[in-house]
């Protein structure tokens, strides 16, 4: 019998491990993860980025391979306990598709899921993103339940986190009738299943992409609609929106409650700078532009929210600073360090 300590030199090499392999994470990163509040979940807005080799993946893989097989390896990163599912924004996902995602992650992992544009965009858009015609299913309660909330809850189960209704930029005519849009939003939210009761950490969240929603005339009414419906506001850190400090007042109006934040785009690129950030930051393997103000205020806010026993979910885009996992690590290091002054 061959001694296992002295393998047969003529034997064929072992087959490589199948699937995407995670990067090796040292004890320092695991210690950092253990120092974070258990109710905090940091993550990225997606996971199919070859440039994360050595950060999240053991080596570089094709983007298509990561999209299909990378989630399990992503979920083995000590700091990444949530992730966004944005694919469903472009087409509704089935219960089976959600279930396949859920099967790839640990039991304490939570997903932040965007509702389909089918119900969150006032316009039907062409491939170029331009609005073609009014969307008859905009804020339609039955479509929201059937195409989004029911399959997400059934497929993700206890791994359901925030279900985010991101209201796309409204056309001018709708912006002039925000009280009417608010009443339609109220009808939709009140028709949804009780996500908080159905799951340990699920919550309905509403994100907006027009600053008019946060005006002194509209924000109190939006807060009332969310509060009355058991929903929360999603902090959308995007250059089209006011900075984090100006959005927090709406979250305070809903206190106590969870924090949901999607850190999408560095403001230095301007309201329409998504493509610029994409071009400058790819392949997303390092931090390019530190957003110190956002980091510092997020840290203070997350300490307060989790310290009061509330959940906090933060998903980060590569377009925020250049590399979402490294931005998450920077937040974690700040949270685990001495309290921020000011």
Short mmCIF file of C-alpha atoms in Angstrom, two decimals:
data_model
loop_
_atom_site.label_atom_id
_atom_site.label_comp_id
_atom_site.label_asym_id
_atom_site.label_seq_id
_atom_site.Cartn_x
_atom_site.Cartn_y
_atom_site.Cartn_z
CA UNK A 1 0.00 0.00 0.00
CA UNK A 2 1.31 3.47 -0.90
CA UNK A 3 2.39 5.50 2.15
CA UNK A 4 0.30 8.70 2.09
CA UNK A 5 3.29 10.70 3.40
CA UNK A 6 5.26 9.72 0.30
CA UNK A 7 2.95 9.93 -2.71
CA UNK A 8 3.69 7.97 -5.83
CA UNK A 9 5.77 10.32 -8.03
CA UNK A 10 4.23 8.72 -11.13
CA UNK A 11 0.64 9.32 -9.96
CA UNK A 12 -1.35 11.96 -11.87
CA UNK A 13 -1.76 15.34 -10.10
CA UNK A 14 -4.95 15.78 -8.11
CA UNK A 15 -7.86 17.36 -9.90
CA UNK A 16 -8.23 21.08 -9.13
CA UNK A 17 -11.04 22.05 -6.79
CA UNK A 18 -14.23 22.76 -8.67
CA UNK A 19 -15.98 26.08 -8.59
CA UNK A 20 -14.79 29.50 -7.50
CA UNK A 21 -12.41 29.36 -4.55
CA UNK A 22 -12.32 32.10 -1.91
CA UNK A 23 -9.21 34.09 -1.12
CA UNK A 24 -7.34 33.12 2.03
CA UNK A 25 -8.44 35.34 4.88
CA UNK A 26 -6.00 35.69 7.74
CA UNK A 27 -6.78 35.84 11.45
CA UNK A 28 -6.67 39.65 11.52
CA UNK A 29 -9.65 39.91 9.16
CA UNK A 30 -11.61 37.32 11.14
CA UNK A 31 -10.82 39.12 14.40
CA UNK A 32 -12.05 42.36 12.84
CA UNK A 33 -15.29 40.68 11.78
CA UNK A 34 -15.86 39.37 15.30
CA UNK A 35 -15.44 42.90 16.70
CA UNK A 36 -18.36 44.26 14.64
CA UNK A 37 -21.92 44.57 15.98
CA UNK A 38 -23.78 41.35 15.17
CA UNK A 39 -26.74 43.33 13.82
CA UNK A 40 -24.53 45.00 11.20
CA UNK A 41 -24.28 43.50 7.74
CA UNK A 42 -21.81 44.95 5.25
CA UNK A 43 -21.55 43.87 1.64
CA UNK A 44 -21.42 44.89 -1.99
CA UNK A 45 -24.09 45.64 -4.54
CA UNK A 46 -23.13 42.56 -6.58
CA UNK A 47 -20.32 40.01 -6.78
CA UNK A 48 -19.16 39.20 -10.34
CA UNK A 49 -15.90 41.21 -10.49
CA UNK A 50 -12.67 39.49 -11.61
CA UNK A 51 -10.63 42.37 -10.14
CA UNK A 52 -11.39 41.14 -6.62
CA UNK A 53 -8.79 38.37 -7.08
CA UNK A 54 -6.77 38.10 -3.89
CA UNK A 55 -9.41 40.12 -2.01
CA UNK A 56 -12.48 37.92 -2.35
CA UNK A 57 -11.40 35.24 -4.87
CA UNK A 58 -8.33 32.99 -4.71
CA UNK A 59 -7.43 33.97 -8.28
CA UNK A 60 -8.95 35.77 -11.23
CA UNK A 61 -12.02 34.15 -12.73
CA UNK A 62 -14.13 35.12 -15.72
CA UNK A 63 -17.00 37.47 -14.95
CA UNK A 64 -19.51 34.91 -16.26
CA UNK A 65 -18.04 32.25 -13.96
CA UNK A 66 -18.31 34.55 -10.95
CA UNK A 67 -21.89 35.48 -11.81
CA UNK A 68 -22.87 31.80 -11.82
CA UNK A 69 -20.59 30.33 -9.15
CA UNK A 70 -19.02 33.14 -7.15
CA UNK A 71 -21.65 33.78 -4.51
CA UNK A 72 -20.61 30.91 -2.24
CA UNK A 73 -16.99 32.09 -2.22
CA UNK A 74 -18.11 35.71 -1.68
CA UNK A 75 -20.09 34.63 1.39
CA UNK A 76 -16.96 33.11 2.92
CA UNK A 77 -15.35 36.54 3.25
CA UNK A 78 -15.52 37.33 6.99
CA UNK A 79 -16.82 40.88 6.53
CA UNK A 80 -19.34 40.31 3.73
CA UNK A 81 -22.61 39.18 5.33
CA UNK A 82 -24.99 40.67 2.78
CA UNK A 83 -25.12 41.38 -0.95
CA UNK A 84 -27.42 43.12 -3.36
CA UNK A 85 -29.42 41.26 -5.98
CA UNK A 86 -29.91 43.86 -8.70
CA UNK A 87 -30.66 41.45 -11.54
CA UNK A 88 -34.31 41.39 -10.57
CA UNK A 89 -34.57 45.11 -11.33
CA UNK A 90 -34.27 44.31 -15.03
CA UNK A 91 -36.59 41.30 -15.02
CA UNK A 92 -38.61 39.63 -12.26
CA UNK A 93 -36.87 36.60 -10.74
CA UNK A 94 -38.62 33.34 -9.95
CA UNK A 95 -38.89 31.61 -6.59
CA UNK A 96 -36.50 28.94 -7.89
CA UNK A 97 -33.88 31.56 -8.82
CA UNK A 98 -34.08 33.14 -5.37
CA UNK A 99 -33.84 29.69 -3.79
CA UNK A 100 -30.63 28.97 -5.71
CA UNK A 101 -29.10 32.13 -4.28
CA UNK A 102 -30.19 31.23 -0.76
CA UNK A 103 -28.69 27.73 -1.03
CA UNK A 104 -25.21 29.19 -1.63
CA UNK A 105 -24.84 31.24 1.56
CA UNK A 106 -24.76 30.60 5.33
CA UNK A 107 -27.87 30.78 7.47
CA UNK A 108 -27.00 34.21 8.92
CA UNK A 109 -26.43 35.82 5.50
CA UNK A 110 -29.07 38.29 4.25
CA UNK A 111 -29.90 39.56 0.77
CA UNK A 112 -30.77 43.14 -0.19
CA UNK A 113 -33.07 42.78 -3.19
CA UNK A 114 -34.25 45.43 -5.64
CA UNK A 115 -37.82 45.30 -6.88
CA UNK A 116 -38.27 45.04 -10.65
CA UNK A 117 -38.55 48.21 -12.73
CA UNK A 118 -41.82 46.65 -13.85
CA UNK A 119 -43.39 48.25 -10.76
CA UNK A 120 -40.88 50.95 -9.71
CA UNK A 121 -40.33 52.93 -12.92
CA UNK A 122 -43.02 55.34 -14.10
CA UNK A 123 -41.81 54.83 -17.67
CA UNK A 124 -41.29 51.88 -19.96
CA UNK A 125 -37.72 52.37 -21.19
CA UNK A 126 -35.87 51.30 -24.30
CA UNK A 127 -32.47 49.62 -24.36
CA UNK A 128 -30.87 53.07 -24.33
CA UNK A 129 -32.56 53.84 -21.00
CA UNK A 130 -34.80 56.52 -22.48
CA UNK A 131 -38.45 56.53 -21.45
CA UNK A 132 -40.73 55.44 -24.27
CA UNK A 133 -44.20 55.52 -22.74
CA UNK A 134 -46.00 55.55 -19.36
CA UNK A 135 -45.74 52.30 -17.42
CA UNK A 136 -49.23 50.97 -16.65
CA UNK A 137 -47.88 48.79 -13.81
CA UNK A 138 -46.05 51.59 -11.98
CA UNK A 139 -46.74 51.10 -8.24
CA UNK A 140 -49.29 48.41 -9.02
CA UNK A 141 -49.90 46.45 -5.78
CA UNK A 142 -50.86 43.14 -7.38
CA UNK A 143 -47.85 43.18 -9.71
CA UNK A 144 -45.52 44.03 -6.80
CA UNK A 145 -46.79 41.10 -4.74
CA UNK A 146 -46.85 38.55 -7.54
CA UNK A 147 -43.69 39.53 -9.42
CA UNK A 148 -41.50 40.39 -6.46
CA UNK A 149 -42.44 40.00 -2.81
CA UNK A 150 -44.02 36.55 -2.91
CA UNK A 151 -41.27 34.82 -4.95
CA UNK A 152 -38.52 36.60 -2.97
CA UNK A 153 -39.94 35.54 0.38
CA UNK A 154 -40.64 32.00 -0.78
CA UNK A 155 -37.21 31.54 -2.36
CA UNK A 156 -34.97 33.35 0.14
CA UNK A 157 -36.88 32.43 3.29
CA UNK A 158 -35.02 33.47 6.44
CA UNK A 159 -32.19 34.87 4.34
CA UNK A 160 -34.47 37.71 3.23
CA UNK A 161 -33.15 41.14 4.16
CA UNK A 162 -34.42 44.47 2.83
CA UNK A 163 -36.72 44.32 -0.18
CA UNK A 164 -36.00 47.67 -1.82
CA UNK A 165 -38.43 49.55 -4.01
CA UNK A 166 -36.10 51.98 -5.77
CA UNK A 167 -38.33 54.56 -7.46
CA UNK A 168 -36.56 55.52 -10.67
CA UNK A 169 -36.27 59.21 -11.60
CA UNK A 170 -39.76 60.47 -12.21
CA UNK A 171 -40.79 62.37 -15.33
CA UNK A 172 -41.63 66.05 -14.86
CA UNK A 173 -45.39 65.48 -14.90
CA UNK A 174 -45.12 62.99 -12.00
CA UNK A 175 -42.83 65.29 -10.03
CA UNK A 176 -45.51 67.96 -10.22
CA UNK A 177 -47.97 65.51 -8.63
CA UNK A 178 -45.91 63.99 -5.82
CA UNK A 179 -48.87 63.90 -3.36
CA UNK A 180 -50.72 61.73 -5.88
CA UNK A 181 -47.68 59.46 -6.32
CA UNK A 182 -47.40 59.22 -2.53
CA UNK A 183 -50.95 57.94 -2.25
CA UNK A 184 -50.23 55.31 -4.88
CA UNK A 185 -47.10 54.34 -2.95
CA UNK A 186 -49.16 54.07 0.23
CA UNK A 187 -51.65 51.75 -1.50
CA UNK A 188 -48.82 49.56 -2.76
CA UNK A 189 -47.02 49.32 0.57
CA UNK A 190 -50.16 48.53 2.52
CA UNK A 191 -51.03 45.72 0.09
CA UNK A 192 -47.72 43.90 0.63
CA UNK A 193 -47.28 40.88 2.93
CA UNK A 194 -45.97 41.62 6.42
CA UNK A 195 -42.29 40.98 5.68
CA UNK A 196 -41.11 41.82 9.21
CA UNK A 197 -43.33 39.15 10.74
CA UNK A 198 -42.56 36.58 8.06
CA UNK A 199 -38.75 36.71 8.39
CA UNK A 200 -36.19 37.41 11.14
CA UNK A 201 -34.64 40.44 9.45
CA UNK A 202 -36.79 41.27 6.45
CA UNK A 203 -38.07 44.79 5.85
CA UNK A 204 -39.61 46.76 3.01
CA UNK A 205 -37.52 49.81 2.10
CA UNK A 206 -38.15 52.64 -0.33
CA UNK A 207 -35.31 54.42 -2.15
CA UNK A 208 -35.88 57.51 -4.28
CA UNK A 209 -33.85 59.11 -7.04
CA UNK A 210 -35.35 62.62 -7.14
CA UNK A 211 -34.23 65.16 -4.52
CA UNK A 212 -37.75 66.61 -4.53
CA UNK A 213 -38.82 63.68 -2.34
CA UNK A 214 -36.68 65.12 0.46
CA UNK A 215 -37.97 68.68 0.25
CA UNK A 216 -39.47 70.17 3.44
CA UNK A 217 -42.91 69.98 1.82
CA UNK A 218 -42.77 66.31 0.81
CA UNK A 219 -40.41 64.52 3.24
CA UNK A 220 -42.81 64.55 6.24
CA UNK A 221 -45.56 63.05 4.10
CA UNK A 222 -43.18 60.39 2.77
CA UNK A 223 -42.12 59.54 6.32
CA UNK A 224 -45.79 59.21 7.34
CA UNK A 225 -46.52 56.85 4.45
CA UNK A 226 -43.53 54.67 5.32
CA UNK A 227 -44.29 54.66 9.05
CA UNK A 228 -47.96 53.83 8.56
CA UNK A 229 -47.03 50.97 6.23
CA UNK A 230 -44.31 49.43 8.41
CA UNK A 231 -41.67 50.27 5.78
CA UNK A 232 -38.42 52.20 6.08
CA UNK A 233 -36.42 54.62 4.00
CA UNK A 234 -33.38 53.37 2.10
CA UNK A 235 -30.49 55.82 2.21
CA UNK A 236 -29.52 56.10 -1.44
CA UNK A 237 -26.00 57.54 -1.59
CA UNK A 238 -25.99 58.60 -5.20
CA UNK A 239 -24.78 61.81 -6.79
CA UNK A 240 -28.31 62.61 -7.97
CA UNK A 241 -29.42 62.78 -4.35
CA UNK A 242 -28.49 65.00 -1.38
CA UNK A 243 -25.55 63.82 0.72
CA UNK A 244 -26.02 61.41 3.62
CA UNK A 245 -26.30 64.17 6.24
CA UNK A 246 -29.35 65.61 4.46
CA UNK A 247 -31.06 62.22 4.14
CA UNK A 248 -30.69 61.18 7.77
CA UNK A 249 -33.54 63.43 8.92
CA UNK A 250 -35.99 61.13 7.15
CA UNK A 251 -34.51 58.12 8.91
CA UNK A 252 -34.79 59.93 12.24
CA UNK A 253 -38.48 60.51 11.57
CA UNK A 254 -38.91 56.72 11.36
CA UNK A 255 -36.92 55.93 14.50
CA UNK A 256 -36.71 53.38 16.02
CA UNK A 257 -36.16 51.09 13.10
CA UNK A 258 -33.56 49.42 10.88
CA UNK A 259 -31.06 51.22 8.67
CA UNK A 260 -30.81 50.30 5.00
CA UNK A 261 -28.13 52.07 2.98
CA UNK A 262 -27.02 51.61 -0.62
CA UNK A 263 -23.73 53.48 -1.15
CA UNK A 264 -23.79 53.77 -4.92
CA UNK A 265 -21.64 56.52 -6.42
CA UNK A 266 -18.88 58.89 -5.33
CA UNK A 267 -20.27 62.46 -5.54
CA UNK A 268 -17.11 63.79 -7.17
CA UNK A 269 -18.29 62.23 -10.45
CA UNK A 270 -21.46 64.30 -10.54
CA UNK A 271 -25.07 63.27 -11.04
CA UNK A 272 -24.42 61.52 -14.36
CA UNK A 273 -20.93 60.20 -13.65
CA UNK A 274 -21.67 56.47 -13.39
CA UNK A 275 -19.84 55.70 -16.64
CA UNK A 276 -16.92 57.92 -15.61
CA UNK A 277 -16.55 56.03 -12.33
CA UNK A 278 -16.81 52.73 -14.13
CA UNK A 279 -14.09 53.71 -16.57
CA UNK A 280 -11.75 55.17 -13.94
CA UNK A 281 -12.18 52.50 -11.26
CA UNK A 282 -12.21 49.25 -13.26
CA UNK A 283 -11.08 46.52 -12.55
CA UNK A 284 -12.12 47.52 -8.99
CA UNK A 285 -9.06 46.10 -7.29
CA UNK A 286 -8.18 49.11 -5.08
CA UNK A 287 -9.55 52.25 -3.49
CA UNK A 288 -9.23 55.24 -5.84
CA UNK A 289 -11.14 58.10 -4.21
CA UNK A 290 -11.78 57.96 -0.47
CA UNK A 291 -15.09 59.58 0.53
CA UNK A 292 -14.07 60.58 4.04
CA UNK A 293 -17.28 62.47 4.86
CA UNK A 294 -19.51 59.54 3.98
CA UNK A 295 -17.31 57.06 5.83
CA UNK A 296 -17.21 59.12 9.03
CA UNK A 297 -20.94 59.83 9.14
CA UNK A 298 -21.82 56.25 8.29
CA UNK A 299 -19.66 55.00 11.14
CA UNK A 300 -21.33 57.32 13.65
CA UNK A 301 -24.78 56.41 12.37
CA UNK A 302 -24.12 52.67 12.35
CA UNK A 303 -22.82 52.81 15.92
CA UNK A 304 -26.01 54.52 17.04
CA UNK A 305 -28.39 52.25 15.14
CA UNK A 306 -26.80 48.93 16.10
CA UNK A 307 -26.11 50.17 19.64
CA UNK A 308 -29.85 50.65 20.03
CA UNK A 309 -30.46 47.04 18.98
CA UNK A 310 -31.59 47.75 15.42
CA UNK A 311 -30.44 46.02 12.23
CA UNK A 312 -28.19 47.85 9.78
CA UNK A 313 -27.56 46.83 6.16
CA UNK A 314 -24.98 48.62 4.01
CA UNK A 315 -24.31 47.54 0.44
CA UNK A 316 -21.50 49.30 -1.39
CA UNK A 317 -20.89 49.73 -5.10
CA UNK A 318 -17.43 49.66 -6.63
CA UNK A 319 -18.34 53.12 -7.95
CA UNK A 320 -18.38 54.51 -4.39
CA UNK A 321 -14.61 54.49 -3.87
CA UNK A 322 -13.18 51.97 -6.33
CA UNK A 323 -13.41 48.60 -4.58
CA UNK A 324 -16.49 47.64 -2.56
CA UNK A 325 -14.87 44.95 -0.34
CA UNK A 326 -12.06 47.33 0.62
CA UNK A 327 -14.58 50.08 1.38
CA UNK A 328 -16.41 47.60 3.62
CA UNK A 329 -13.12 46.78 5.34
CA UNK A 330 -12.40 50.48 5.90
CA UNK A 331 -15.83 50.95 7.52
CA UNK A 332 -15.25 47.87 9.67
CA UNK A 333 -11.87 49.11 10.84
CA UNK A 334 -13.33 52.48 11.76
CA UNK A 335 -16.23 50.86 13.61
CA UNK A 336 -13.92 48.58 15.56
CA UNK A 337 -11.57 51.42 16.50
CA UNK A 338 -11.94 54.33 18.88
CA UNK A 339 -15.28 56.19 18.64
CA UNK A 340 -15.27 58.93 16.04
CA UNK A 341 -15.36 62.41 17.53
CA UNK A 342 -17.74 65.10 16.36
#
